[in-house]
Amino acid sequence: MSTRPPEGEGDADDRKRARVDGGDSEALPAGWEVRMSTSKNKPYYFCPATRKTTWERPTEPAPTKAADAGKNSENSQQVKVSHILAKHKDSRRPSSWRQDVITRSKEDALERIKAIRKDIASGSVEFADVARKESDCSSAKRGGDLGFFGRGAMQKPFEDASFALPVKGLSEPISTDSGIHIIYRVA
């Protein structure tokens, strides 16, 4: 299972998957693990059952998927989205599972995302299928699925767009430090 530190939708290479000692001898509440973000070089907390991440040390047991199921309406505290990312040479990490060094311009990445969005919106292709082939994010192997997340877990423009979308809504292109995205809200 791939993990995602709170800073957003970065590649799996950005993170160590090994558990780390958070430097605190007090036991974590049930359902949480401590992991290390290599991009921030600091520990974060991860719940494998819900894939929730947070920088703040949890004080309550981790929610279960069943407990989260009632929280995912359009006015909820959490959303579930899939996305397609087109990185560019000025992205915070201009490489991906698809390409070691990304040299495309931001404008080219935007045009690529616009073309992909047009195909998805027309119904000629399925979002998950395109994500698996075209996304520069490691979530491509899951059809772009980022799972559930709450406020503060993603880069602000990505978070704002995700929470603003209706369920089954498809965003316009969204620019973040990671690149250009289109987002599909699942729940």
XYZ file of C-alpha atoms in Angstrom:
187
model
C 0.000 0.000 0.000
C 1.346 3.419 -0.903
C 1.332 6.093 1.736
C 0.893 9.794 1.384
C 2.290 12.319 3.860
C 0.096 15.293 4.711
C 1.813 17.707 2.364
C -0.122 16.324 -0.533
C -0.023 14.184 -3.547
C 3.743 13.616 -3.891
C 5.346 10.487 -5.240
C 6.104 7.437 -3.128
C 9.797 8.231 -3.569
C 9.241 11.337 -1.420
C 8.579 9.203 1.636
C 10.138 6.475 3.651
C 7.707 3.655 4.173
C 9.420 2.363 7.263
C 8.001 3.147 10.635
C 10.095 5.516 12.687
C 10.344 6.340 16.339
C 8.680 9.710 16.788
C 11.020 10.442 19.683
C 8.162 10.098 22.126
C 8.019 7.115 24.449
C 4.242 7.454 24.971
C 2.287 4.878 22.952
C 0.200 6.103 20.046
C -3.574 5.662 20.189
C -4.818 2.482 18.517
C -4.711 2.393 14.734
C -1.918 4.929 14.167
C 1.659 4.511 12.922
C 4.531 6.973 12.893
C 6.245 7.374 9.523
C 8.983 9.652 8.226
C 8.519 12.173 5.445
C 11.767 12.444 3.536
C 10.651 15.641 1.797
C 10.080 17.379 5.151
C 12.511 15.190 7.112
C 10.100 14.894 10.012
C 7.682 12.276 11.320
C 4.010 12.212 10.463
C 1.163 9.986 11.661
C -0.621 7.498 9.417
C -3.768 5.399 9.838
C -3.544 2.345 7.516
C -7.270 1.581 7.788
C -8.387 4.959 6.392
C -5.097 6.170 4.872
C -5.499 9.361 6.864
C -2.325 11.326 7.602
C -1.574 14.182 9.955
C 1.456 16.104 11.200
C -0.089 16.458 14.666
C 0.270 13.564 17.114
C -3.154 11.906 17.385
C -4.830 11.869 20.763
C -7.789 9.636 19.826
C -7.858 6.126 18.348
C -7.856 6.153 14.556
C -11.234 6.163 12.834
C -12.233 3.025 10.988
C -13.524 2.953 7.425
C -16.959 2.104 8.781
C -16.864 5.108 11.109
C -15.781 7.355 8.220
C -18.528 6.113 5.909
C -21.055 8.539 7.361
C -18.699 11.501 7.026
C -18.440 11.618 3.283
C -21.367 13.691 2.104
C -20.835 16.906 0.160
C -20.732 18.942 3.389
C -18.391 16.583 5.192
C -15.112 16.926 7.030
C -13.435 14.575 4.549
C -13.519 14.012 0.816
C -12.400 11.156 -1.390
C -10.893 12.119 -4.723
C -8.933 10.771 -7.634
C -6.650 12.979 -9.675
C -4.440 13.114 -12.723
C -1.212 15.073 -12.371
C 0.892 16.532 -15.164
C 4.223 17.637 -13.737
C 6.385 20.238 -15.455
C 10.005 21.353 -15.239
C 9.136 23.871 -12.489
C 7.244 21.349 -10.320
C 8.606 20.894 -6.801
C 9.869 17.476 -7.887
C 10.136 17.307 -11.688
C 10.314 13.521 -12.026
C 7.834 10.688 -11.850
C 7.328 6.947 -12.236
C 6.812 7.658 -15.947
C 9.834 9.879 -16.588
C 13.074 10.387 -14.645
C 13.446 14.050 -15.631
C 10.419 16.043 -16.689
C 11.291 18.841 -19.104
C 7.837 19.984 -20.321
C 6.845 23.582 -19.639
C 4.011 24.560 -17.327
C 2.058 25.661 -20.395
C 2.540 22.241 -22.036
C 1.414 20.509 -18.824
C -1.703 22.697 -18.759
C -2.517 21.898 -22.391
C -2.021 18.181 -21.695
C -4.401 18.303 -18.718
C -6.973 20.306 -20.711
C -6.927 17.687 -23.484
C -7.260 14.832 -20.976
C -10.119 16.636 -19.214
C -11.931 17.154 -22.515
C -11.714 13.418 -23.295
C -12.986 12.472 -19.821
C -15.827 15.018 -19.906
C -16.931 13.751 -23.338
C -17.245 10.227 -21.955
C -14.844 8.795 -24.531
C -12.464 7.600 -21.797
C -12.732 6.581 -18.141
C -10.977 8.724 -15.528
C -9.220 5.806 -13.803
C -7.990 4.342 -17.100
C -6.435 7.651 -18.163
C -4.939 8.175 -14.695
C -3.225 4.766 -14.836
C -1.566 5.648 -18.149
C -1.031 9.413 -18.008
C -0.714 10.664 -14.417
C 2.734 11.627 -13.131
C 1.663 10.790 -9.556
C 2.335 7.404 -7.985
C -1.444 7.201 -7.369
C -1.678 6.297 -11.078
C -1.405 2.617 -10.137
C -4.682 3.059 -8.210
C -6.401 4.902 -11.043
C -5.523 8.224 -9.406
C -7.282 7.325 -6.126
C -5.980 9.409 -3.211
C -8.460 8.016 -0.711
C -10.166 10.070 1.997
C -8.534 13.177 3.423
C -9.541 16.149 5.510
C -8.654 19.819 5.564
C -4.962 20.549 5.966
C -3.785 17.313 4.344
C -3.161 18.604 0.815
C -1.749 21.688 -0.829
C -4.286 24.514 -0.433
C -5.397 24.913 -4.088
C -5.861 21.134 -4.385
C -7.748 20.961 -1.081
C -10.008 23.904 -1.914
C -10.899 22.451 -5.327
C -11.534 18.994 -3.847
C -13.906 20.279 -1.172
C -15.686 22.629 -3.626
C -16.524 19.870 -6.093
C -19.840 18.041 -5.837
C -19.673 14.261 -5.594
C -18.975 12.939 -9.126
C -17.723 16.408 -10.099
C -14.717 16.954 -12.370
C -12.537 19.999 -11.731
C -11.071 22.428 -14.172
C -7.238 22.328 -14.243
C -5.754 23.108 -10.805
C -2.188 24.369 -10.384
C -0.120 23.456 -7.302
C 3.584 23.230 -6.510
C 3.393 19.618 -7.715
C 2.077 20.466 -11.177
C -1.285 20.720 -12.944
C -4.148 18.461 -11.831
C -7.656 17.509 -12.699
C -9.640 16.148 -9.795
C -12.628 13.818 -9.714
C -14.552 13.784 -6.437
C -15.633 10.270 -5.505
C -17.250 10.971 -2.104
